[in-house]
């Protein structure tokens, strides 16, 4: 199995995310939504995995369903070499964005270039990359035991049904690809979040 073979993991996690998103309460619409009621039963949620979580999951070389610090250390230099396509010893913004699009499915992932580039050189050096991955690992390791388990990779998103796009008062777009905001179809620009 290749180091960054994310296709199987991505398909399984994407399927789980879609099922979780579609598994919200159905049936007759509750009229209390339009009355501003903040009843928790009116909220919908989804459990998702951030693209960077997929990266950590793929570092699980022994396939014990958790990634430990040793696996992270082994993967760091291999991953840096894969991203540094021109073998220049640094990762440029273009190299990082191209890799992120292919490996993480998002050209501008949550953990983007700026979060690794601590000296603001618009490039990532090997030590910056290693430090960034260690910080990423620590952010997922909720119990601080030096291992990131699959359940630590999941994030709960709570979306209030009253503000999710349909039935909003005050005009505006009903959502769509950009989310729609206050009469601006598709939202108002910005980078895509991953």
PDB file of C-alpha atoms in Angstrom:
ATOM      1  CA  UNK A   1       0.000   0.000   0.000  1.00  0.00           C
ATOM      2  CA  UNK A   2       1.425   3.401  -0.916  1.00  0.00           C
ATOM      3  CA  UNK A   3       1.959   5.977   1.790  1.00  0.00           C
ATOM      4  CA  UNK A   4      -0.714   8.408   0.699  1.00  0.00           C
ATOM      5  CA  UNK A   5      -3.309   6.022  -0.645  1.00  0.00           C
ATOM      6  CA  UNK A   6      -6.228   8.012   0.671  1.00  0.00           C
ATOM      7  CA  UNK A   7      -8.796   6.779  -1.811  1.00  0.00           C
ATOM      8  CA  UNK A   8     -10.251   3.939   0.261  1.00  0.00           C
ATOM      9  CA  UNK A   9     -10.161   5.869   3.513  1.00  0.00           C
ATOM     10  CA  UNK A  10     -11.600   8.942   1.795  1.00  0.00           C
ATOM     11  CA  UNK A  11     -14.485   6.999   0.277  1.00  0.00           C
ATOM     12  CA  UNK A  12     -15.397   5.362   3.593  1.00  0.00           C
ATOM     13  CA  UNK A  13     -15.177   8.614   5.552  1.00  0.00           C
ATOM     14  CA  UNK A  14     -17.019  10.585   2.882  1.00  0.00           C
ATOM     15  CA  UNK A  15     -19.782   7.975   2.872  1.00  0.00           C
ATOM     16  CA  UNK A  16     -20.019   8.145   6.659  1.00  0.00           C
ATOM     17  CA  UNK A  17     -20.161  11.933   6.525  1.00  0.00           C
ATOM     18  CA  UNK A  18     -22.899  11.940   3.895  1.00  0.00           C
ATOM     19  CA  UNK A  19     -24.940   9.391   5.828  1.00  0.00           C
ATOM     20  CA  UNK A  20     -24.533  11.380   9.034  1.00  0.00           C
ATOM     21  CA  UNK A  21     -25.590  14.585   7.279  1.00  0.00           C
ATOM     22  CA  UNK A  22     -28.629  12.899   5.745  1.00  0.00           C
ATOM     23  CA  UNK A  23     -29.590  11.195   8.981  1.00  0.00           C
ATOM     24  CA  UNK A  24     -31.171  14.260  10.549  1.00  0.00           C
ATOM     25  CA  UNK A  25     -34.746  14.308  11.735  1.00  0.00           C
ATOM     26  CA  UNK A  26     -37.305  14.126   8.963  1.00  0.00           C
ATOM     27  CA  UNK A  27     -41.019  14.214   8.703  1.00  0.00           C
ATOM     28  CA  UNK A  28     -43.396  17.118   9.185  1.00  0.00           C
ATOM     29  CA  UNK A  29     -41.805  20.547   9.466  1.00  0.00           C
ATOM     30  CA  UNK A  30     -42.070  22.084  12.912  1.00  0.00           C
ATOM     31  CA  UNK A  31     -43.617  25.575  12.823  1.00  0.00           C
ATOM     32  CA  UNK A  32     -41.610  26.598  15.910  1.00  0.00           C
ATOM     33  CA  UNK A  33     -38.542  27.060  13.657  1.00  0.00           C
ATOM     34  CA  UNK A  34     -39.877  30.365  12.370  1.00  0.00           C
ATOM     35  CA  UNK A  35     -40.693  31.570  15.895  1.00  0.00           C
ATOM     36  CA  UNK A  36     -37.030  31.817  16.947  1.00  0.00           C
ATOM     37  CA  UNK A  37     -37.232  28.880  19.333  1.00  0.00           C
ATOM     38  CA  UNK A  38     -33.764  27.608  20.235  1.00  0.00           C
ATOM     39  CA  UNK A  39     -34.978  24.138  21.175  1.00  0.00           C
ATOM     40  CA  UNK A  40     -32.045  21.691  20.676  1.00  0.00           C
ATOM     41  CA  UNK A  41     -34.395  19.224  19.009  1.00  0.00           C
ATOM     42  CA  UNK A  42     -34.605  21.679  16.104  1.00  0.00           C
ATOM     43  CA  UNK A  43     -30.892  21.512  15.419  1.00  0.00           C
ATOM     44  CA  UNK A  44     -29.190  19.284  12.901  1.00  0.00           C
ATOM     45  CA  UNK A  45     -25.615  18.103  13.095  1.00  0.00           C
ATOM     46  CA  UNK A  46     -23.050  16.172  11.181  1.00  0.00           C
ATOM     47  CA  UNK A  47     -19.961  14.296  12.164  1.00  0.00           C
ATOM     48  CA  UNK A  48     -17.111  15.019   9.790  1.00  0.00           C
ATOM     49  CA  UNK A  49     -13.400  14.400   9.416  1.00  0.00           C
ATOM     50  CA  UNK A  50     -11.255  17.365   8.459  1.00  0.00           C
ATOM     51  CA  UNK A  51      -8.930  16.794   5.496  1.00  0.00           C
ATOM     52  CA  UNK A  52      -5.956  16.985   7.834  1.00  0.00           C
ATOM     53  CA  UNK A  53      -7.521  14.168   9.844  1.00  0.00           C
ATOM     54  CA  UNK A  54      -7.415  12.005   6.723  1.00  0.00           C
ATOM     55  CA  UNK A  55      -3.709  12.761   6.479  1.00  0.00           C
ATOM     56  CA  UNK A  56      -3.105  11.565  10.041  1.00  0.00           C
ATOM     57  CA  UNK A  57      -5.224   8.457   9.474  1.00  0.00           C
ATOM     58  CA  UNK A  58      -3.129   7.583   6.442  1.00  0.00           C
ATOM     59  CA  UNK A  59       0.051   7.697   8.554  1.00  0.00           C
ATOM     60  CA  UNK A  60      -1.188   4.620  10.436  1.00  0.00           C
ATOM     61  CA  UNK A  61       1.335   2.274   8.813  1.00  0.00           C
ATOM     62  CA  UNK A  62       0.655  -0.755  11.035  1.00  0.00           C
ATOM     63  CA  UNK A  63      -3.122  -0.353  10.489  1.00  0.00           C
ATOM     64  CA  UNK A  64      -4.028  -0.620  14.170  1.00  0.00           C
ATOM     65  CA  UNK A  65      -6.541   2.212  13.637  1.00  0.00           C
ATOM     66  CA  UNK A  66      -4.483   4.773  15.504  1.00  0.00           C
ATOM     67  CA  UNK A  67      -1.508   6.919  14.562  1.00  0.00           C
ATOM     68  CA  UNK A  68       1.247   7.257  17.143  1.00  0.00           C
ATOM     69  CA  UNK A  69       4.150   9.700  17.360  1.00  0.00           C
ATOM     70  CA  UNK A  70       6.613   7.161  15.878  1.00  0.00           C
ATOM     71  CA  UNK A  71       4.419   6.784  12.791  1.00  0.00           C
ATOM     72  CA  UNK A  72       4.158  10.568  12.563  1.00  0.00           C
ATOM     73  CA  UNK A  73       7.949  10.940  12.720  1.00  0.00           C
ATOM     74  CA  UNK A  74       8.496   8.274  10.052  1.00  0.00           C
ATOM     75  CA  UNK A  75       5.889   9.793   7.774  1.00  0.00           C
ATOM     76  CA  UNK A  76       7.076  13.398   8.097  1.00  0.00           C
ATOM     77  CA  UNK A  77      10.268  13.130   6.021  1.00  0.00           C
ATOM     78  CA  UNK A  78       8.598  10.910   3.416  1.00  0.00           C
ATOM     79  CA  UNK A  79       5.682  13.294   3.092  1.00  0.00           C
ATOM     80  CA  UNK A  80       7.927  16.365   2.885  1.00  0.00           C
ATOM     81  CA  UNK A  81       9.892  14.747   0.038  1.00  0.00           C
ATOM     82  CA  UNK A  82       6.641  13.948  -1.800  1.00  0.00           C
ATOM     83  CA  UNK A  83       5.381  17.517  -1.521  1.00  0.00           C
ATOM     84  CA  UNK A  84       8.754  19.070  -2.478  1.00  0.00           C
ATOM     85  CA  UNK A  85       8.427  18.119  -6.150  1.00  0.00           C
ATOM     86  CA  UNK A  86      11.472  20.051  -7.329  1.00  0.00           C
ATOM     87  CA  UNK A  87      13.661  18.633  -4.512  1.00  0.00           C
ATOM     88  CA  UNK A  88      14.693  22.166  -3.553  1.00  0.00           C
ATOM     89  CA  UNK A  89      14.616  21.467   0.183  1.00  0.00           C
ATOM     90  CA  UNK A  90      11.636  23.783   0.700  1.00  0.00           C
ATOM     91  CA  UNK A  91       7.972  23.492  -0.168  1.00  0.00           C
ATOM     92  CA  UNK A  92       6.619  26.436  -2.135  1.00  0.00           C
ATOM     93  CA  UNK A  93       3.054  27.657  -1.888  1.00  0.00           C
ATOM     94  CA  UNK A  94       2.258  26.163  -5.292  1.00  0.00           C
ATOM     95  CA  UNK A  95       3.733  22.776  -4.340  1.00  0.00           C
ATOM     96  CA  UNK A  96       1.761  22.789  -1.097  1.00  0.00           C
ATOM     97  CA  UNK A  97      -1.520  23.789  -2.765  1.00  0.00           C
ATOM     98  CA  UNK A  98      -1.095  21.184  -5.527  1.00  0.00           C
ATOM     99  CA  UNK A  99      -0.364  18.471  -2.970  1.00  0.00           C
ATOM    100  CA  UNK A 100      -3.260  19.550  -0.736  1.00  0.00           C
ATOM    101  CA  UNK A 101      -5.693  19.396  -3.661  1.00  0.00           C
ATOM    102  CA  UNK A 102      -4.586  15.862  -4.557  1.00  0.00           C
ATOM    103  CA  UNK A 103      -4.040  14.372  -1.095  1.00  0.00           C
ATOM    104  CA  UNK A 104      -6.584  16.251   1.008  1.00  0.00           C
ATOM    105  CA  UNK A 105      -9.185  17.143  -1.590  1.00  0.00           C
ATOM    106  CA  UNK A 106      -8.903  20.855  -0.867  1.00  0.00           C
ATOM    107  CA  UNK A 107      -6.444  23.316  -2.347  1.00  0.00           C
ATOM    108  CA  UNK A 108      -6.648  25.466   0.786  1.00  0.00           C
ATOM    109  CA  UNK A 109      -7.046  23.057   3.710  1.00  0.00           C
ATOM    110  CA  UNK A 110      -7.760  24.247   7.228  1.00  0.00           C
ATOM    111  CA  UNK A 111      -4.126  23.611   8.119  1.00  0.00           C
ATOM    112  CA  UNK A 112      -2.787  25.700   5.228  1.00  0.00           C
ATOM    113  CA  UNK A 113       0.623  26.967   4.192  1.00  0.00           C
ATOM    114  CA  UNK A 114       0.550  29.900   6.605  1.00  0.00           C
ATOM    115  CA  UNK A 115       0.154  27.625   9.623  1.00  0.00           C
ATOM    116  CA  UNK A 116       3.406  25.838   8.718  1.00  0.00           C
ATOM    117  CA  UNK A 117       5.354  28.869   7.465  1.00  0.00           C
ATOM    118  CA  UNK A 118       6.416  30.302  10.822  1.00  0.00           C
ATOM    119  CA  UNK A 119       9.107  32.616   9.398  1.00  0.00           C
ATOM    120  CA  UNK A 120       6.703  34.111   6.799  1.00  0.00           C
ATOM    121  CA  UNK A 121       9.001  33.234   3.891  1.00  0.00           C
ATOM    122  CA  UNK A 122       6.066  31.979   1.770  1.00  0.00           C
ATOM    123  CA  UNK A 123       7.712  28.552   1.764  1.00  0.00           C
ATOM    124  CA  UNK A 124       7.933  25.673   4.220  1.00  0.00           C
ATOM    125  CA  UNK A 125      11.291  24.322   5.369  1.00  0.00           C
ATOM    126  CA  UNK A 126      11.652  20.755   6.656  1.00  0.00           C
ATOM    127  CA  UNK A 127      11.796  21.796  10.323  1.00  0.00           C
ATOM    128  CA  UNK A 128       8.735  24.044   9.929  1.00  0.00           C
ATOM    129  CA  UNK A 129       6.878  21.158   8.302  1.00  0.00           C
ATOM    130  CA  UNK A 130       7.832  18.778  11.108  1.00  0.00           C
ATOM    131  CA  UNK A 131       6.807  21.287  13.791  1.00  0.00           C
ATOM    132  CA  UNK A 132       3.523  21.974  11.991  1.00  0.00           C
ATOM    133  CA  UNK A 133       2.662  18.277  11.764  1.00  0.00           C
ATOM    134  CA  UNK A 134       3.500  17.835  15.452  1.00  0.00           C
ATOM    135  CA  UNK A 135       1.161  20.705  16.339  1.00  0.00           C
ATOM    136  CA  UNK A 136      -1.527  19.210  14.095  1.00  0.00           C
ATOM    137  CA  UNK A 137      -1.057  15.826  15.784  1.00  0.00           C
ATOM    138  CA  UNK A 138      -1.360  17.433  19.232  1.00  0.00           C
ATOM    139  CA  UNK A 139      -4.575  19.208  18.209  1.00  0.00           C
ATOM    140  CA  UNK A 140      -6.205  15.865  17.374  1.00  0.00           C
ATOM    141  CA  UNK A 141      -4.727  13.946  20.356  1.00  0.00           C
ATOM    142  CA  UNK A 142      -7.514  14.989  22.730  1.00  0.00           C
ATOM    143  CA  UNK A 143      -6.439  12.745  25.613  1.00  0.00           C
ATOM    144  CA  UNK A 144      -2.708  13.571  25.186  1.00  0.00           C
ATOM    145  CA  UNK A 145      -1.662   9.918  25.162  1.00  0.00           C
ATOM    146  CA  UNK A 146       0.631  10.196  22.123  1.00  0.00           C
ATOM    147  CA  UNK A 147      -1.830   8.386  19.842  1.00  0.00           C
ATOM    148  CA  UNK A 148      -4.576   9.702  17.592  1.00  0.00           C
ATOM    149  CA  UNK A 149      -7.445   7.244  17.406  1.00  0.00           C
ATOM    150  CA  UNK A 150     -10.136   7.263  14.757  1.00  0.00           C
ATOM    151  CA  UNK A 151     -12.720   8.723  17.115  1.00  0.00           C
ATOM    152  CA  UNK A 152     -10.372  11.648  17.876  1.00  0.00           C
ATOM    153  CA  UNK A 153     -10.373  12.503  14.157  1.00  0.00           C
ATOM    154  CA  UNK A 154     -14.107  13.195  14.039  1.00  0.00           C
ATOM    155  CA  UNK A 155     -15.547  16.661  14.548  1.00  0.00           C
ATOM    156  CA  UNK A 156     -19.174  17.368  15.425  1.00  0.00           C
ATOM    157  CA  UNK A 157     -20.741  20.171  13.422  1.00  0.00           C
ATOM    158  CA  UNK A 158     -23.987  21.554  14.783  1.00  0.00           C
ATOM    159  CA  UNK A 159     -26.105  23.449  12.314  1.00  0.00           C
ATOM    160  CA  UNK A 160     -29.162  25.295  13.524  1.00  0.00           C
ATOM    161  CA  UNK A 161     -32.002  24.381  11.155  1.00  0.00           C
ATOM    162  CA  UNK A 162     -33.268  27.970  11.218  1.00  0.00           C
ATOM    163  CA  UNK A 163     -30.030  29.355   9.747  1.00  0.00           C
ATOM    164  CA  UNK A 164     -29.014  26.557   7.410  1.00  0.00           C
ATOM    165  CA  UNK A 165     -30.294  28.257   4.258  1.00  0.00           C
ATOM    166  CA  UNK A 166     -34.002  27.458   3.909  1.00  0.00           C
ATOM    167  CA  UNK A 167     -36.763  29.406   5.485  1.00  0.00           C
ATOM    168  CA  UNK A 168     -34.573  32.294   6.575  1.00  0.00           C
ATOM    169  CA  UNK A 169     -36.278  35.601   6.982  1.00  0.00           C
ATOM    170  CA  UNK A 170     -34.943  38.782   5.460  1.00  0.00           C
ATOM    171  CA  UNK A 171     -34.377  37.616   1.895  1.00  0.00           C
ATOM    172  CA  UNK A 172     -31.125  36.271   0.609  1.00  0.00           C
ATOM    173  CA  UNK A 173     -30.151  33.240  -1.290  1.00  0.00           C
ATOM    174  CA  UNK A 174     -31.273  29.808  -0.212  1.00  0.00           C
ATOM    175  CA  UNK A 175     -27.749  28.524   0.080  1.00  0.00           C
ATOM    176  CA  UNK A 176     -26.218  26.867  -2.917  1.00  0.00           C
ATOM    177  CA  UNK A 177     -22.558  26.217  -3.570  1.00  0.00           C
ATOM    178  CA  UNK A 178     -21.294  29.299  -1.750  1.00  0.00           C
ATOM    179  CA  UNK A 179     -23.746  29.185   1.121  1.00  0.00           C
ATOM    180  CA  UNK A 180     -25.563  32.389   0.191  1.00  0.00           C
ATOM    181  CA  UNK A 181     -25.590  35.451   2.383  1.00  0.00           C
ATOM    182  CA  UNK A 182     -28.057  38.333   2.557  1.00  0.00           C
ATOM    183  CA  UNK A 183     -29.080  38.563  -1.070  1.00  0.00           C
ATOM    184  CA  UNK A 184     -25.661  37.688  -2.481  1.00  0.00           C
ATOM    185  CA  UNK A 185     -26.037  34.396  -4.364  1.00  0.00           C
ATOM    186  CA  UNK A 186     -23.153  32.135  -3.559  1.00  0.00           C
ATOM    187  CA  UNK A 187     -21.956  34.087  -0.566  1.00  0.00           C
ATOM    188  CA  UNK A 188     -19.289  36.682  -0.545  1.00  0.00           C
ATOM    189  CA  UNK A 189     -16.022  35.149  -1.738  1.00  0.00           C
ATOM    190  CA  UNK A 190     -13.178  33.986   0.412  1.00  0.00           C
ATOM    191  CA  UNK A 191     -11.234  30.793   0.288  1.00  0.00           C
ATOM    192  CA  UNK A 192     -12.957  27.437   0.436  1.00  0.00           C
ATOM    193  CA  UNK A 193     -12.703  25.876   3.881  1.00  0.00           C
ATOM    194  CA  UNK A 194     -11.716  22.264   4.231  1.00  0.00           C
TER     195      UNK A 194
END
